[in-house]
mmCIF file of C-alpha atoms in Angstrom:
data_model
loop_
_atom_site.group_PDB
_atom_site.id
_atom_site.type_symbol
_atom_site.label_atom_id
_atom_site.label_comp_id
_atom_site.label_asym_id
_atom_site.label_seq_id
_atom_site.Cartn_x
_atom_site.Cartn_y
_atom_site.Cartn_z
ATOM 1 C CA UNK A 284 79.288 57.034 126.021
ATOM 2 C CA UNK A 285 80.126 55.323 122.774
ATOM 3 C CA UNK A 286 81.481 57.215 119.782
ATOM 4 C CA UNK A 287 83.307 56.768 116.490
ATOM 5 C CA UNK A 288 85.832 59.030 114.814
ATOM 6 C CA UNK A 289 86.490 58.866 111.100
ATOM 7 C CA UNK A 290 89.903 60.142 110.116
ATOM 8 C CA UNK A 291 89.758 62.122 106.921
ATOM 9 C CA UNK A 292 86.581 63.644 105.576
ATOM 10 C CA UNK A 293 87.679 63.071 101.999
ATOM 11 C CA UNK A 294 89.804 60.314 100.459
ATOM 12 C CA UNK A 295 90.804 60.244 96.796
ATOM 13 C CA UNK A 296 92.219 57.181 95.056
ATOM 14 C CA UNK A 297 92.872 56.049 91.506
ATOM 15 C CA UNK A 298 90.912 53.219 89.985
ATOM 16 C CA UNK A 299 92.617 49.956 90.912
ATOM 17 C CA UNK A 300 94.358 51.402 93.965
ATOM 18 C CA UNK A 301 93.906 50.285 97.560
ATOM 19 C CA UNK A 302 91.075 51.894 99.481
ATOM 20 C CA UNK A 303 91.654 52.550 103.195
ATOM 21 C CA UNK A 304 89.069 54.422 105.247
ATOM 22 C CA UNK A 305 89.976 54.886 108.892
ATOM 23 C CA UNK A 306 87.713 54.622 111.908
ATOM 24 C CA UNK A 307 88.462 54.619 115.617
ATOM 25 C CA UNK A 308 85.875 53.868 118.246
ATOM 26 C CA UNK A 309 85.361 54.567 121.908
ATOM 27 C CA UNK A 310 83.316 52.181 124.005
ATOM 28 C CA UNK A 311 83.331 50.959 127.575
ATOM 29 C CA UNK A 312 81.656 47.697 126.562
ATOM 30 C CA UNK A 313 82.321 45.316 123.655
ATOM 31 C CA UNK A 314 81.090 47.266 120.656
ATOM 32 C CA UNK A 315 78.882 46.367 117.755
ATOM 33 C CA UNK A 316 80.379 48.150 114.751
ATOM 34 C CA UNK A 317 79.149 48.700 111.220
ATOM 35 C CA UNK A 318 80.134 50.367 107.997
ATOM 36 C CA UNK A 319 77.350 51.883 105.924
ATOM 37 C CA UNK A 320 77.625 53.401 102.447
ATOM 38 C CA UNK A 321 75.496 56.157 100.960
ATOM 39 C CA UNK A 322 75.589 56.543 97.193
ATOM 40 C CA UNK A 323 74.513 59.884 95.730
ATOM 41 C CA UNK A 324 70.752 60.345 96.022
ATOM 42 C CA UNK A 325 70.313 56.893 97.517
ATOM 43 C CA UNK A 326 69.594 55.527 100.968
ATOM 44 C CA UNK A 327 72.073 54.102 103.440
ATOM 45 C CA UNK A 328 73.199 50.566 102.701
ATOM 46 C CA UNK A 329 74.926 48.189 105.089
ATOM 47 C CA UNK A 330 78.432 47.232 103.897
ATOM 48 C CA UNK A 331 79.449 44.998 106.785
ATOM 49 C CA UNK A 332 79.085 44.448 110.519
ATOM 50 C CA UNK A 333 81.264 43.327 113.417
ATOM 51 C CA UNK A 334 79.558 41.407 116.187
ATOM 52 C CA UNK A 335 82.561 39.756 117.903
ATOM 53 C CA UNK A 336 82.369 36.481 115.965
ATOM 54 C CA UNK A 337 85.508 37.215 113.919
ATOM 55 C CA UNK A 338 87.939 40.125 113.855
ATOM 56 C CA UNK A 339 88.181 40.220 110.056
ATOM 57 C CA UNK A 340 84.797 40.947 108.574
ATOM 58 C CA UNK A 341 83.974 40.619 104.909
ATOM 59 C CA UNK A 342 81.240 42.694 103.395
ATOM 60 C CA UNK A 343 79.634 43.368 100.072
ATOM 61 C CA UNK A 344 81.356 44.672 96.932
ATOM 62 C CA UNK A 345 84.786 43.388 97.994
ATOM 63 C CA UNK A 346 85.083 45.499 101.144
ATOM 64 C CA UNK A 347 86.387 44.183 104.443
ATOM 65 C CA UNK A 348 87.209 45.589 107.860
ATOM 66 C CA UNK A 349 89.420 44.428 110.698
ATOM 67 C CA UNK A 350 88.513 44.926 114.339
ATOM 68 C CA UNK A 351 91.606 45.724 116.426
ATOM 69 C CA UNK A 352 90.792 46.037 120.099
ATOM 70 C CA UNK A 353 94.328 47.113 121.060
ATOM 71 C CA UNK A 354 94.096 50.035 118.647
ATOM 72 C CA UNK A 355 90.344 50.628 119.095
ATOM 73 C CA UNK A 356 90.119 50.680 115.314
ATOM 74 C CA UNK A 357 87.785 49.320 112.656
ATOM 75 C CA UNK A 358 89.321 50.428 109.353
ATOM 76 C CA UNK A 359 87.601 49.660 106.048
ATOM 77 C CA UNK A 360 89.648 48.396 103.099
ATOM 78 C CA UNK A 361 89.245 47.258 99.533
ATOM 79 C CA UNK A 362 92.212 45.955 97.524
ATOM 80 C CA UNK A 363 91.250 47.562 94.226
ATOM 81 C CA UNK A 364 88.993 50.595 93.874
ATOM 82 C CA UNK A 365 86.341 50.799 91.195
ATOM 83 C CA UNK A 366 84.676 53.923 89.871
ATOM 84 C CA UNK A 367 81.380 52.679 91.284
ATOM 85 C CA UNK A 368 82.821 52.805 94.820
ATOM 86 C CA UNK A 369 82.602 56.595 94.860
ATOM 87 C CA UNK A 370 80.239 57.374 97.731
ATOM 88 C CA UNK A 371 79.985 58.542 101.344
ATOM 89 C CA UNK A 372 81.068 55.957 103.904
ATOM 90 C CA UNK A 373 80.006 55.981 107.537
ATOM 91 C CA UNK A 374 81.536 54.124 110.452
ATOM 92 C CA UNK A 375 78.813 53.338 112.971
ATOM 93 C CA UNK A 376 78.613 52.017 116.523
ATOM 94 C CA UNK A 377 75.539 50.594 118.201
ATOM 95 C CA UNK A 378 74.776 52.342 121.463
ATOM 96 C CA UNK A 379 73.459 49.920 124.035
ATOM 97 C CA UNK A 380 71.443 48.042 121.463
ATOM 98 C CA UNK A 381 69.301 50.973 120.430
ATOM 99 C CA UNK A 382 70.482 54.037 118.553
ATOM 100 C CA UNK A 383 73.206 53.876 115.946
ATOM 101 C CA UNK A 384 75.918 56.482 116.456
ATOM 102 C CA UNK A 385 77.367 57.618 113.136
ATOM 103 C CA UNK A 386 80.742 59.107 112.386
ATOM 104 C CA UNK A 387 80.867 62.278 110.317
ATOM 105 C CA UNK A 388 81.489 60.291 107.159
ATOM 106 C CA UNK A 389 84.275 59.992 104.591
ATOM 107 C CA UNK A 390 83.681 60.872 100.974
ATOM 108 C CA UNK A 391 85.532 58.506 98.661
ATOM 109 C CA UNK A 392 86.436 59.788 95.205
ATOM 110 C CA UNK A 393 87.791 57.438 92.551
ATOM 111 C CA UNK A 394 89.557 58.780 89.483
ATOM 112 C CA UNK A 395 90.319 56.954 86.255
ATOM 113 C CA UNK B 185 61.194 41.718 101.425
ATOM 114 C CA UNK B 186 60.240 45.059 99.933
ATOM 115 C CA UNK B 187 62.495 47.130 102.166
ATOM 116 C CA UNK B 188 61.732 50.224 104.222
ATOM 117 C CA UNK B 189 59.625 52.811 102.439
ATOM 118 C CA UNK B 190 59.056 56.466 103.272
ATOM 119 C CA UNK B 191 56.539 58.967 102.042
ATOM 120 C CA UNK B 192 56.817 61.630 100.790
ATOM 121 C CA UNK B 193 60.333 61.649 99.369
ATOM 122 C CA UNK B 194 60.429 65.426 99.267
ATOM 123 C CA UNK B 195 58.482 68.068 101.164
ATOM 124 C CA UNK B 196 58.699 71.834 100.815
ATOM 125 C CA UNK B 197 56.808 73.825 103.402
ATOM 126 C CA UNK B 198 56.609 77.339 104.709
ATOM 127 C CA UNK B 199 57.882 78.199 108.155
ATOM 128 C CA UNK B 200 55.204 77.712 110.772
ATOM 129 C CA UNK B 201 53.342 74.972 108.924
ATOM 130 C CA UNK B 202 52.935 71.419 110.238
ATOM 131 C CA UNK B 203 54.267 68.433 108.314
ATOM 132 C CA UNK B 204 53.852 64.684 108.718
ATOM 133 C CA UNK B 205 56.045 61.926 107.336
ATOM 134 C CA UNK B 206 55.251 58.237 107.083
ATOM 135 C CA UNK B 207 57.507 55.207 107.346
ATOM 136 C CA UNK B 208 56.639 51.617 106.516
ATOM 137 C CA UNK B 209 59.227 49.207 107.955
ATOM 138 C CA UNK B 210 60.135 45.732 106.789
ATOM 139 C CA UNK B 211 57.093 43.735 107.803
ATOM 140 C CA UNK B 212 58.642 41.321 110.303
ATOM 141 C CA UNK B 213 60.782 43.949 112.059
ATOM 142 C CA UNK B 214 59.556 44.963 115.497
ATOM 143 C CA UNK B 215 61.948 47.897 115.939
ATOM 144 C CA UNK B 216 61.594 51.189 114.079
ATOM 145 C CA UNK B 217 63.936 54.162 114.300
ATOM 146 C CA UNK B 218 63.890 57.773 113.149
ATOM 147 C CA UNK B 219 67.062 59.724 112.354
ATOM 148 C CA UNK B 220 67.815 63.179 110.980
ATOM 149 C CA UNK B 221 70.670 63.946 108.599
ATOM 150 C CA UNK B 222 71.833 67.437 107.746
ATOM 151 C CA UNK B 223 74.181 68.295 104.912
ATOM 152 C CA UNK B 224 77.704 67.017 105.432
ATOM 153 C CA UNK B 225 76.875 65.157 108.629
ATOM 154 C CA UNK B 226 76.093 61.615 109.620
ATOM 155 C CA UNK B 227 72.556 60.732 110.657
ATOM 156 C CA UNK B 228 71.558 61.574 114.241
ATOM 157 C CA UNK B 229 69.164 59.482 116.273
ATOM 158 C CA UNK B 230 65.760 60.955 117.096
ATOM 159 C CA UNK B 231 63.609 58.183 118.548
ATOM 160 C CA UNK B 232 62.774 54.496 118.349
ATOM 161 C CA UNK B 233 59.869 52.129 118.856
ATOM 162 C CA UNK B 234 59.637 48.517 119.820
ATOM 163 C CA UNK B 235 56.314 47.429 118.427
ATOM 164 C CA UNK B 236 53.940 50.276 119.361
ATOM 165 C CA UNK B 237 55.915 51.480 122.385
ATOM 166 C CA UNK B 238 58.166 54.520 122.035
ATOM 167 C CA UNK B 239 61.127 53.519 124.185
ATOM 168 C CA UNK B 240 63.667 56.280 123.731
ATOM 169 C CA UNK B 241 63.749 59.879 122.582
ATOM 170 C CA UNK B 242 66.827 61.959 121.842
ATOM 171 C CA UNK B 243 67.263 65.444 123.249
ATOM 172 C CA UNK B 244 67.135 66.508 119.584
ATOM 173 C CA UNK B 245 63.433 65.686 119.592
ATOM 174 C CA UNK B 246 61.951 68.969 120.755
ATOM 175 C CA UNK B 247 58.362 69.420 121.896
ATOM 176 C CA UNK B 248 57.410 70.328 118.333
ATOM 177 C CA UNK B 249 58.214 66.793 117.207
ATOM 178 C CA UNK B 250 55.968 63.822 117.838
ATOM 179 C CA UNK B 251 56.167 60.277 116.589
ATOM 180 C CA UNK B 252 53.683 57.446 116.706
ATOM 181 C CA UNK B 253 53.550 53.828 115.703
ATOM 182 C CA UNK B 254 49.972 52.666 116.088
ATOM 183 C CA UNK B 255 49.503 48.898 116.084
ATOM 184 C CA UNK B 256 53.241 48.422 115.771
ATOM 185 C CA UNK B 257 53.275 48.683 112.005
ATOM 186 C CA UNK B 258 53.902 51.952 110.140
ATOM 187 C CA UNK B 259 55.093 55.062 111.930
ATOM 188 C CA UNK B 260 54.508 58.775 111.502
ATOM 189 C CA UNK B 261 56.730 61.680 112.449
ATOM 190 C CA UNK B 262 55.034 65.050 112.801
ATOM 191 C CA UNK B 263 56.758 68.397 113.092
ATOM 192 C CA UNK B 264 54.605 71.268 114.281
ATOM 193 C CA UNK B 265 55.331 74.935 113.601
ATOM 194 C CA UNK B 266 58.278 74.139 111.354
ATOM 195 C CA UNK B 267 61.414 76.265 111.520
ATOM 196 C CA UNK B 268 64.155 76.718 108.944
ATOM 197 C CA UNK B 269 66.469 74.720 111.174
ATOM 198 C CA UNK B 270 64.226 71.698 110.659
ATOM 199 C CA UNK B 271 65.362 71.467 107.043
ATOM 200 C CA UNK B 272 67.075 68.082 106.767
ATOM 201 C CA UNK B 273 66.743 64.530 105.493
ATOM 202 C CA UNK B 274 64.560 62.456 107.814
ATOM 203 C CA UNK B 275 65.477 58.791 107.733
ATOM 204 C CA UNK B 276 63.557 55.802 108.975
ATOM 205 C CA UNK B 277 65.107 52.434 109.731
ATOM 206 C CA UNK B 278 63.910 49.095 111.022
ATOM 207 C CA UNK B 279 65.524 46.041 112.569
ATOM 208 C CA UNK B 280 64.420 42.641 113.823
ATOM 209 C CA UNK B 281 65.767 43.251 117.329
ATOM 210 C CA UNK B 282 68.529 44.431 119.620
ATOM 211 C CA UNK B 283 72.037 44.815 118.160
ATOM 212 C CA UNK B 284 70.912 43.753 114.720
ATOM 213 C CA UNK B 285 71.801 45.920 111.751
ATOM 214 C CA UNK B 286 69.263 48.560 110.838
ATOM 215 C CA UNK B 287 67.809 48.807 107.360
ATOM 216 C CA UNK B 288 67.207 52.308 106.128
ATOM 217 C CA UNK B 289 64.564 53.797 103.901
ATOM 218 C CA UNK B 290 65.329 56.361 101.181
ATOM 219 C CA UNK B 291 64.467 59.284 103.457
ATOM 220 C CA UNK B 292 62.200 62.312 103.277
ATOM 221 C CA UNK B 293 63.950 65.552 102.411
ATOM 222 C CA UNK B 294 62.307 68.489 104.161
ATOM 223 C CA UNK B 295 62.894 72.052 103.039
ATOM 224 C CA UNK B 296 61.435 74.831 105.178
ATOM 225 C CA UNK B 297 61.243 78.187 103.393
#
């Protein structure tokens, strides 16, 4: 069965600092991986997706993620955090083309 | 593209009552999914439709839950004899096909008192 594990339920950074949210996956077949963001009182929004075309994936709002098969990782990064980045971030894997399997989420806090 | 819409946004009901939620997907998407999200957790898959056919149901979907998608357009999720454990955010998503990203609606927050 496929699964994702997000390391760290809460990450705090200062405005302008590097954002690094960690995700490891488990899959017996080439995975389809996503990062979704959930802002307070808003719906889930797709940040970026990996579909095997390129290992470095660029998403919206300056975020990117790198797929590393040898490490079974798909970490999310942003060079410089902004206050508006404060939200819940979910690493997600697509199970056999149907259900999305979500990690438990990482809450990102950004301080000024 | 008006996005996925859900109605109602909030529902408070007494234990034992039946509730029904509606989801309108993005019009050209043939796949529609239902998920449930409880506080502090990621969404969990409940069921999905391809057009009007319900193709998969999670073990989370007890006999009290039923979902339909008549004519392959909007979908409804009904919970009969609600229990306090049903309190959660119910999310609907749609996609244009297999392995595509799923687009989520704003959710319906259910509170069972």
